[in-house]
Amino acid sequence: MTTKRLRVLVLVTSTRPHALGPAVGRWLTDALGASADELGVDLVPLSLAELDLPFLDEEEHPSTGVHHHEHSRRWSRLVDGADGFVVVTPEYNFGMPATLKNALDYLSPEWAWKPMGFVSYGHTSAGTRAVQHAKQVVTTLRLVPLGATVALRIADAMRGDRLDPEPRHVHAAQGLLAELVRVAHALAPMRERAHAAAVPGPLPGSYARRLGPDDAPEVTVLQRCCWMEEALANDTLDIPALHESPADVRDWLGDWHAVGLWRDGRLLGMVRTRRTGSDLHVGRLAVAPDLRGLGVGRWLLNQAESTDEGHSRIVLYTGATSDRNLSLYRRQGYVALPDAHEDGVVGLAKAVAA
Ligand SMILES: Cc1cc2nc3c(=O)[nH]c(=O)nc-3n(C[C@H](O)[C@H](O)[C@H](O)COP(=O)(O)O)c2cc1C
């Protein structure tokens, strides 16, 4: 899980000329502006009228992810890049509008494990039957509908021909956004694990993915905890991994190719690599203390070694009295470099077959 900002699409679904929907969408984004900033949310208004999707015209099933038409690809990119949705919907004939059903049907994995909140409007029922209808459909797509809703009775929300909902509706909208943010963060590991770039890890439910600058908080915690043992084993606190601030870590995460092993939003282990000349440098191999002895370190080392950088040698360093590390590296075929014994640090290397 990262601390990055959340991107939330505010989707206005009605497409009729002079529809009320756009006014409801504008009211909502205005009402939520301050809360969105506080919650770290970028609200992205989007109208299905402007998106102008034809009735589903793709040959392949959406679960294949194959989209032949540019309008589908654009819609796919928009939904894929979002962390959650607020759907602004009228009720048409006791159900959701066909435009919303059509827009949902276009895609599949792009929707998965993201929260969806509803702001409905209508006559006596305030659009709530459209929401019930939509909830039943969206769960099939692994969207997670929120319990919090905003339901506007048109007669109560209009002052003359101007939309002016009551303060309780603003309050309800703020509650909806707060719930959406909590659910979006809780679901982040599910989204990541389902993502094509995530590689299944060695422990059940674990997955590996490239680490980026936004992962600096978790990486800082893991390395402080792991290198404390190194400090004890080598009787020194003069170890960079113990002193680096989250800002330092953010910097090197931008420069190195680092891979993290995750499960349920927790960073379990990591390793980083970088090529210098004909050498591939491997470093910061770390495994959370409660997961030692399960083959995680060896698995991460193998991941690092399989980085194809066109190098002829892999080089790594560890504390001269870090017996556990030294024994892993020797078992993996590394031999000590004769000239790298300095400041209690030992260098090891392994040749790579051309
Ligand atoms: C095709 C159609 C069906 C409607 N069905 C319902 C309905 O089932 N329940 C309801 O409360 N209002 C219904 N209405 C009235 C809408 O709530 C009202 O017209 C609203 O402004 C529609 O949203 P829009 O202006 O964004 O399209 C319906 C309106 C249309 C155009």
CSV table of C-alpha atoms and ligand atoms in Angstrom, one decimal:
chain,number,residue,atom,x,y,z
A,1,MET,CA,0.0,0.0,0.0
A,2,THR,CA,1.3,3.5,-0.8
A,3,THR,CA,0.6,7.0,0.3
A,4,LYS,CA,-0.1,8.2,-3.1
A,5,ARG,CA,-3.2,10.5,-3.8
A,6,LEU,CA,-6.4,8.8,-4.9
A,7,ARG,CA,-7.9,9.5,-8.2
A,8,VAL,CA,-11.7,9.4,-8.1
A,9,LEU,CA,-13.9,9.7,-11.2
A,10,VAL,CA,-17.2,11.6,-10.6
A,11,LEU,CA,-19.3,10.0,-13.4
A,12,VAL,CA,-22.4,11.9,-14.6
A,13,THR,CA,-24.5,9.3,-16.3
A,14,SER,CA,-27.5,11.1,-17.9
A,15,THR,CA,-27.0,12.1,-21.5
A,16,ARG,CA,-30.3,13.8,-22.4
A,17,PRO,CA,-30.4,17.4,-23.5
A,18,HIS,CA,-31.1,19.7,-20.5
A,19,ALA,CA,-30.6,16.8,-18.1
A,20,LEU,CA,-30.4,17.5,-14.4
A,21,GLY,CA,-27.4,15.3,-14.1
A,22,PRO,CA,-24.6,17.8,-14.9
A,23,ALA,CA,-26.0,20.2,-12.3
A,24,VAL,CA,-25.9,17.5,-9.7
A,25,GLY,CA,-22.3,16.6,-10.7
A,26,ARG,CA,-21.2,20.3,-10.4
A,27,TRP,CA,-22.9,20.6,-7.0
A,28,LEU,CA,-21.2,17.5,-5.8
A,29,THR,CA,-17.7,18.4,-6.9
A,30,ASP,CA,-18.1,21.9,-5.4
A,31,ALA,CA,-19.5,20.5,-2.1
A,32,LEU,CA,-16.6,18.0,-1.9
A,33,GLY,CA,-13.7,20.3,-2.9
A,34,ALA,CA,-12.4,21.0,0.6
A,35,SER,CA,-12.9,17.4,1.9
A,36,ALA,CA,-11.2,16.0,-1.2
A,37,ASP,CA,-8.1,18.1,-0.5
A,38,GLU,CA,-8.0,17.0,3.1
A,39,LEU,CA,-8.4,13.3,2.2
A,40,GLY,CA,-5.8,13.4,-0.6
A,41,VAL,CA,-8.3,12.9,-3.4
A,42,ASP,CA,-8.2,14.2,-6.9
A,43,LEU,CA,-11.8,14.4,-8.1
A,44,VAL,CA,-12.1,14.0,-11.9
A,45,PRO,CA,-15.5,15.0,-13.3
A,46,LEU,CA,-16.5,13.0,-16.3
A,47,SER,CA,-19.8,13.0,-18.2
A,48,LEU,CA,-21.0,10.0,-20.2
A,49,ALA,CA,-22.5,12.5,-22.6
A,50,GLU,CA,-19.0,13.9,-23.4
A,51,LEU,CA,-17.5,10.4,-23.5
A,52,ASP,CA,-20.0,9.5,-26.2
A,53,LEU,CA,-19.7,5.7,-26.0
A,54,PRO,CA,-21.8,3.9,-28.7
A,55,PHE,CA,-23.7,0.8,-27.6
A,56,LEU,CA,-21.1,-1.9,-26.8
A,57,ASP,CA,-19.5,-2.6,-30.2
A,58,GLU,CA,-16.4,-4.7,-29.2
A,59,GLU,CA,-16.1,-8.2,-30.6
A,60,GLU,CA,-14.0,-9.6,-27.7
A,61,HIS,CA,-15.4,-10.2,-24.2
A,62,PRO,CA,-14.3,-7.3,-21.9
A,63,SER,CA,-12.5,-9.8,-19.6
A,64,THR,CA,-9.8,-10.3,-22.4
A,65,GLY,CA,-8.8,-6.7,-22.1
A,66,VAL,CA,-8.7,-6.5,-25.9
A,67,HIS,CA,-10.4,-3.3,-27.1
A,68,HIS,CA,-10.4,-2.7,-30.9
A,69,HIS,CA,-11.9,0.8,-30.9
A,70,GLU,CA,-10.3,4.0,-29.8
A,71,HIS,CA,-13.4,5.0,-27.8
A,72,SER,CA,-13.1,1.7,-25.8
A,73,ARG,CA,-9.4,2.2,-25.2
A,74,ARG,CA,-9.9,5.7,-24.0
A,75,TRP,CA,-12.7,4.6,-21.6
A,76,SER,CA,-10.4,1.7,-20.5
A,77,ARG,CA,-7.5,4.0,-19.7
A,78,LEU,CA,-9.8,6.4,-17.7
A,79,VAL,CA,-11.3,3.6,-15.6
A,80,ASP,CA,-7.9,1.7,-15.2
A,81,GLY,CA,-6.3,4.9,-13.9
A,82,ALA,CA,-9.0,5.5,-11.3
A,83,ASP,CA,-8.9,4.3,-7.7
A,84,GLY,CA,-12.6,4.7,-7.1
A,85,PHE,CA,-15.8,6.2,-8.5
A,86,VAL,CA,-18.7,8.3,-7.5
A,87,VAL,CA,-21.6,7.7,-9.9
A,88,VAL,CA,-24.2,10.5,-10.2
A,89,THR,CA,-27.3,8.8,-11.5
A,90,PRO,CA,-31.0,9.4,-12.2
A,91,GLU,CA,-33.6,6.7,-11.9
A,92,TYR,CA,-35.2,5.7,-15.2
A,93,ASN,CA,-38.2,3.3,-14.9
A,94,PHE,CA,-37.2,2.1,-11.4
A,95,GLY,CA,-33.7,1.2,-12.6
A,96,MET,CA,-30.3,2.6,-13.6
A,97,PRO,CA,-30.1,4.5,-17.0
A,98,ALA,CA,-29.0,2.4,-20.0
A,99,THR,CA,-26.0,4.7,-20.4
A,100,LEU,CA,-24.6,3.5,-17.1
A,101,LYS,CA,-25.2,-0.2,-17.8
A,102,ASN,CA,-23.6,0.2,-21.2
A,103,ALA,CA,-20.5,2.0,-19.8
A,104,LEU,CA,-20.1,-0.7,-17.1
A,105,ASP,CA,-20.4,-3.5,-19.7
A,106,TYR,CA,-17.6,-2.2,-21.9
A,107,LEU,CA,-14.9,-3.1,-19.3
A,108,SER,CA,-14.0,-5.8,-16.8
A,109,PRO,CA,-10.6,-6.0,-15.0
A,110,GLU,CA,-10.4,-2.2,-15.1
A,111,TRP,CA,-13.2,-2.0,-12.6
A,112,ALA,CA,-12.0,-4.7,-10.2
A,113,TRP,CA,-11.4,-4.0,-6.5
A,114,LYS,CA,-12.4,-0.4,-6.6
A,115,PRO,CA,-15.1,1.3,-4.5
A,116,MET,CA,-18.1,2.8,-6.1
A,117,GLY,CA,-20.4,5.3,-4.3
A,118,PHE,CA,-23.7,6.6,-5.6
A,119,VAL,CA,-25.4,10.0,-5.6
A,120,SER,CA,-28.9,9.5,-6.9
A,121,TYR,CA,-31.8,11.8,-7.7
A,122,GLY,CA,-35.4,11.3,-8.7
A,123,HIS,CA,-38.9,11.8,-7.6
A,124,THR,CA,-40.5,10.0,-4.6
A,125,SER,CA,-37.7,7.4,-4.3
A,126,ALA,CA,-34.9,9.9,-4.8
A,127,GLY,CA,-33.3,7.5,-7.3
A,128,THR,CA,-32.7,4.8,-4.7
A,129,ARG,CA,-34.1,2.0,-6.8
A,130,ALA,CA,-31.6,2.9,-9.6
A,131,VAL,CA,-28.8,2.5,-7.0
A,132,GLN,CA,-30.1,-0.9,-5.8
A,133,HIS,CA,-30.3,-2.0,-9.4
A,134,ALA,CA,-26.7,-0.8,-10.1
A,135,LYS,CA,-25.3,-2.4,-7.0
A,136,GLN,CA,-26.5,-5.8,-8.1
A,137,VAL,CA,-24.7,-5.4,-11.4
A,138,VAL,CA,-21.4,-3.8,-10.2
A,139,THR,CA,-20.6,-6.5,-7.7
A,140,THR,CA,-20.2,-8.9,-10.7
A,141,LEU,CA,-17.4,-6.7,-11.9
A,142,ARG,CA,-15.7,-6.9,-8.5
A,143,LEU,CA,-16.5,-3.3,-7.9
A,144,VAL,CA,-17.3,-2.7,-4.2
A,145,PRO,CA,-20.4,-0.5,-3.8
A,146,LEU,CA,-20.4,1.7,-0.7
A,147,GLY,CA,-23.1,1.6,2.0
A,148,ALA,CA,-23.0,5.4,2.3
A,149,THR,CA,-25.2,7.1,-0.3
A,150,VAL,CA,-26.6,10.5,-1.2
A,151,ALA,CA,-30.2,10.5,-2.4
A,152,LEU,CA,-31.8,13.7,-3.6
A,153,ARG,CA,-35.5,14.1,-3.9
A,154,ILE,CA,-35.8,16.6,-6.8
A,155,ALA,CA,-38.7,18.5,-5.3
A,156,ASP,CA,-36.7,19.1,-2.1
A,157,ALA,CA,-33.4,19.9,-3.8
A,158,MET,CA,-34.7,22.6,-6.3
A,159,ARG,CA,-35.1,26.3,-5.4
A,160,GLY,CA,-37.2,27.4,-8.5
A,161,ASP,CA,-35.2,26.1,-11.4
A,162,ARG,CA,-31.9,26.1,-9.5
A,163,LEU,CA,-30.5,23.0,-7.8
A,164,ASP,CA,-29.8,23.8,-4.2
A,165,PRO,CA,-29.6,20.7,-2.0
A,166,GLU,CA,-29.8,21.0,1.8
A,167,PRO,CA,-26.7,21.0,4.2
A,168,ARG,CA,-27.5,17.5,5.3
A,169,HIS,CA,-26.9,16.4,1.7
A,170,VAL,CA,-23.5,18.1,1.7
A,171,HIS,CA,-22.8,16.2,4.9
A,172,ALA,CA,-23.9,12.9,3.4
A,173,ALA,CA,-21.6,13.5,0.4
A,174,GLN,CA,-18.6,14.2,2.7
A,175,GLY,CA,-19.4,11.0,4.6
A,176,LEU,CA,-19.6,9.1,1.3
A,177,LEU,CA,-16.2,10.4,0.1
A,178,ALA,CA,-14.6,9.6,3.5
A,179,GLU,CA,-15.9,6.0,3.3
A,180,LEU,CA,-14.8,5.7,-0.3
A,181,VAL,CA,-11.2,6.7,0.7
A,182,ARG,CA,-11.1,4.2,3.5
A,183,VAL,CA,-12.3,1.4,1.2
A,184,ALA,CA,-10.0,2.4,-1.6
A,185,HIS,CA,-7.0,2.2,0.7
A,186,ALA,CA,-8.2,-1.1,2.1
A,187,LEU,CA,-8.6,-2.6,-1.4
A,188,ALA,CA,-5.3,-1.3,-2.7
A,189,PRO,CA,-3.5,-4.7,-2.1
A,190,MET,CA,-6.3,-6.5,-4.0
A,191,ARG,CA,-5.9,-4.1,-6.9
A,192,GLU,CA,-2.1,-4.5,-6.9
A,193,ARG,CA,-2.2,-8.2,-6.7
A,194,ALA,CA,-4.6,-8.4,-9.7
A,195,HIS,CA,-2.4,-6.1,-11.7
A,196,ALA,CA,-0.5,-7.6,-14.6
A,197,ALA,CA,2.8,-6.3,-13.4
A,198,ALA,CA,2.6,-8.2,-10.1
A,199,VAL,CA,4.5,-11.5,-9.9
A,200,PRO,CA,3.3,-14.2,-7.5
A,201,GLY,CA,5.7,-14.5,-4.6
A,202,PRO,CA,7.0,-17.5,-2.6
A,203,LEU,CA,4.5,-17.2,0.3
A,204,PRO,CA,0.7,-17.9,-0.2
A,205,GLY,CA,-1.0,-14.6,-1.2
A,206,SER,CA,2.3,-12.7,-1.6
A,207,TYR,CA,3.3,-10.9,-4.8
A,208,ALA,CA,6.3,-8.9,-6.0
A,209,ARG,CA,6.3,-5.6,-7.8
A,210,ARG,CA,8.7,-2.9,-8.7
A,211,LEU,CA,9.1,-0.3,-5.9
A,212,GLY,CA,8.8,3.4,-6.7
A,213,PRO,CA,9.4,6.6,-4.8
A,214,ASP,CA,5.9,6.5,-3.2
A,215,ASP,CA,6.9,3.3,-1.4
A,216,ALA,CA,9.6,5.2,0.6
A,217,PRO,CA,7.6,5.1,4.0
A,218,GLU,CA,7.3,1.3,4.0
A,219,VAL,CA,10.9,0.8,2.7
A,220,THR,CA,12.3,3.1,5.4
A,221,VAL,CA,10.5,1.1,8.2
A,222,LEU,CA,11.6,-2.3,6.7
A,223,GLN,CA,15.3,-1.3,6.4
A,224,ARG,CA,15.5,0.3,9.9
A,225,CYS,CA,14.1,-2.9,11.4
A,226,CYS,CA,16.2,-5.3,9.3
A,227,TRP,CA,19.6,-3.5,9.6
A,228,MET,CA,19.3,-3.2,13.4
A,229,GLU,CA,20.2,-6.9,13.5
A,230,GLU,CA,23.2,-6.1,11.2
A,231,ALA,CA,24.2,-3.4,13.7
A,232,LEU,CA,24.2,-5.9,16.5
A,233,ALA,CA,26.0,-8.6,14.5
A,234,ASN,CA,28.7,-6.2,13.4
A,235,ASP,CA,28.8,-4.0,16.5
A,236,THR,CA,28.4,-0.7,14.6
A,237,LEU,CA,25.7,1.8,14.0
A,238,ASP,CA,27.6,3.1,11.0
A,239,ILE,CA,25.2,1.6,8.5
A,240,PRO,CA,23.5,3.8,5.9
A,241,ALA,CA,20.2,1.8,5.9
A,242,LEU,CA,19.8,2.7,9.5
A,243,HIS,CA,20.1,6.4,9.0
A,244,GLU,CA,18.4,7.2,5.8
A,245,SER,CA,15.3,9.4,6.1
A,246,PRO,CA,12.2,8.7,4.0
A,247,ALA,CA,13.4,11.5,1.7
A,248,ASP,CA,16.8,9.7,1.2
A,249,VAL,CA,14.9,6.5,0.5
A,250,ARG,CA,12.6,8.2,-2.0
A,251,ASP,CA,15.7,9.5,-3.9
A,252,TRP,CA,17.4,6.1,-4.2
A,253,LEU,CA,14.1,4.4,-5.2
A,254,GLY,CA,14.1,6.7,-8.2
A,255,ASP,CA,17.7,5.6,-9.2
A,256,TRP,CA,17.7,1.9,-8.5
A,257,HIS,CA,15.6,-1.0,-9.8
A,258,ALA,CA,14.0,-2.2,-6.5
A,259,VAL,CA,11.6,-5.0,-6.1
A,260,GLY,CA,9.3,-5.5,-3.1
A,261,LEU,CA,7.5,-8.5,-1.9
A,262,TRP,CA,4.0,-7.7,-0.5
A,263,ARG,CA,1.1,-9.4,1.2
A,264,ASP,CA,-2.1,-7.7,2.2
A,265,GLY,CA,-0.6,-4.3,2.0
A,266,ARG,CA,2.5,-5.2,4.1
A,267,LEU,CA,6.0,-5.0,2.7
A,268,LEU,CA,7.6,-8.3,3.6
A,269,GLY,CA,11.0,-8.0,1.8
A,270,MET,CA,12.9,-6.2,-0.8
A,271,VAL,CA,16.1,-6.1,-2.9
A,272,ARG,CA,17.6,-3.5,-5.3
A,273,THR,CA,19.9,-3.7,-8.3
A,274,ARG,CA,21.8,-1.3,-10.5
A,275,ARG,CA,24.4,-1.9,-13.3
A,276,THR,CA,27.8,-0.2,-13.1
A,277,GLY,CA,30.1,-1.1,-16.1
A,278,SER,CA,29.9,-4.9,-16.5
A,279,ASP,CA,28.8,-5.4,-12.8
A,280,LEU,CA,25.3,-5.8,-11.6
A,281,HIS,CA,25.2,-4.5,-8.0
A,282,VAL,CA,22.7,-6.2,-5.7
A,283,GLY,CA,21.9,-4.6,-2.4
A,284,ARG,CA,19.4,-3.9,0.4
A,285,LEU,CA,18.3,-7.5,0.5
A,286,ALA,CA,15.9,-7.6,3.4
A,287,VAL,CA,13.3,-9.9,4.9
A,288,ALA,CA,10.9,-9.0,7.7
A,289,PRO,CA,12.2,-10.7,11.0
A,290,ASP,CA,9.1,-12.9,11.5
A,291,LEU,CA,9.5,-14.4,8.0
A,292,ARG,CA,13.1,-15.6,8.2
A,293,GLY,CA,13.9,-19.2,7.3
A,294,LEU,CA,11.1,-19.5,4.7
A,295,GLY,CA,13.2,-19.1,1.6
A,296,VAL,CA,12.1,-15.5,1.1
A,297,GLY,CA,15.7,-14.0,1.0
A,298,ARG,CA,16.8,-16.7,-1.5
A,299,TRP,CA,13.7,-16.0,-3.7
A,300,LEU,CA,14.4,-12.2,-3.7
A,301,LEU,CA,18.1,-12.8,-4.5
A,302,ASN,CA,17.0,-15.0,-7.4
A,303,GLN,CA,14.7,-12.3,-8.6
A,304,ALA,CA,17.6,-9.8,-8.5
A,305,GLU,CA,19.9,-12.1,-10.3
A,306,SER,CA,17.4,-12.7,-13.1
A,307,THR,CA,17.5,-9.0,-14.0
A,308,ASP,CA,18.8,-9.0,-17.5
A,309,GLU,CA,21.2,-6.1,-17.7
A,310,GLY,CA,23.8,-7.6,-20.0
A,311,HIS,CA,26.3,-7.8,-17.0
A,312,SER,CA,29.1,-10.3,-16.7
A,313,ARG,CA,29.3,-10.3,-12.8
A,314,ILE,CA,27.0,-9.8,-9.9
A,315,VAL,CA,28.5,-8.0,-6.9
A,316,LEU,CA,27.1,-7.5,-3.4
A,317,TYR,CA,28.4,-6.4,0.0
A,318,THR,CA,27.5,-7.3,3.6
A,319,GLY,CA,28.9,-7.0,7.1
A,320,ALA,CA,32.1,-9.0,7.7
A,321,THR,CA,30.4,-10.8,10.6
A,322,SER,CA,26.9,-11.1,9.1
A,323,ASP,CA,27.1,-14.9,9.3
A,324,ARG,CA,23.5,-15.5,8.1
A,325,ASN,CA,24.0,-13.4,5.0
A,326,LEU,CA,27.4,-14.8,4.2
A,327,SER,CA,26.1,-18.3,4.4
A,328,LEU,CA,23.2,-17.5,2.1
A,329,TYR,CA,25.5,-15.9,-0.4
A,330,ARG,CA,28.0,-18.7,-0.4
A,331,ARG,CA,25.3,-21.3,-0.9
A,332,GLN,CA,24.2,-19.2,-3.9
A,333,GLY,CA,27.7,-19.4,-5.4
A,334,TYR,CA,29.2,-16.1,-4.4
A,335,VAL,CA,32.9,-15.9,-3.4
A,336,ALA,CA,34.6,-13.2,-1.4
A,337,LEU,CA,36.4,-10.4,-3.4
A,338,PRO,CA,40.0,-10.4,-2.2
A,339,ASP,CA,40.3,-6.5,-2.2
A,340,ALA,CA,37.0,-5.5,-0.6
A,341,HIS,CA,37.7,-6.0,3.1
A,342,GLU,CA,37.3,-2.5,4.6
A,343,ASP,CA,35.4,-0.9,7.4
A,344,GLY,CA,34.0,-4.2,8.5
A,345,VAL,CA,32.4,-4.8,5.1
A,346,VAL,CA,33.0,-7.8,2.8
A,347,GLY,CA,32.3,-7.9,-0.9
A,348,LEU,CA,31.2,-11.0,-2.8
A,349,ALA,CA,30.8,-11.7,-6.5
A,350,LYS,CA,29.5,-14.3,-8.8
A,351,ALA,CA,30.3,-14.6,-12.5
A,352,VAL,CA,27.4,-14.7,-15.0
A,353,ALA,CA,27.5,-17.1,-18.0
A,354,ALA,CA,27.6,-15.1,-21.2
B,1,LIG,C1,-37.0,7.8,-19.2
B,1,LIG,C2,-37.3,8.4,-17.9
B,1,LIG,C3,-37.7,7.5,-16.9
B,1,LIG,C4,-37.9,8.0,-15.6
B,1,LIG,N1,-38.2,7.2,-14.6
B,1,LIG,C5,-38.3,7.6,-13.3
B,1,LIG,C6,-38.4,6.7,-12.3
B,1,LIG,O1,-38.5,5.5,-12.4
B,1,LIG,N2,-38.4,7.2,-11.0
B,1,LIG,C7,-38.2,8.6,-10.7
B,1,LIG,O2,-38.2,9.0,-9.6
B,1,LIG,N3,-38.1,9.4,-11.8
B,1,LIG,C8,-38.1,9.0,-13.0
B,1,LIG,N4,-38.0,9.9,-14.1
B,1,LIG,C9,-37.9,11.3,-13.8
B,1,LIG,C10,-36.4,11.7,-13.5
B,1,LIG,O3,-36.2,11.5,-12.1
B,1,LIG,C11,-36.2,13.2,-13.8
B,1,LIG,O4,-36.6,13.4,-15.1
B,1,LIG,C12,-34.7,13.5,-13.7
B,1,LIG,O5,-34.5,14.8,-14.1
B,1,LIG,C13,-33.9,12.6,-14.7
B,1,LIG,O6,-32.6,12.8,-14.6
B,1,LIG,P1,-31.8,13.6,-15.9
B,1,LIG,O7,-32.5,14.9,-16.0
B,1,LIG,O8,-30.4,13.7,-15.4
B,1,LIG,O9,-31.9,12.7,-17.1
B,1,LIG,C14,-37.8,9.4,-15.4
B,1,LIG,C15,-37.3,10.2,-16.4
B,1,LIG,C16,-37.1,9.7,-17.6
B,1,LIG,C17,-36.6,10.7,-18.7
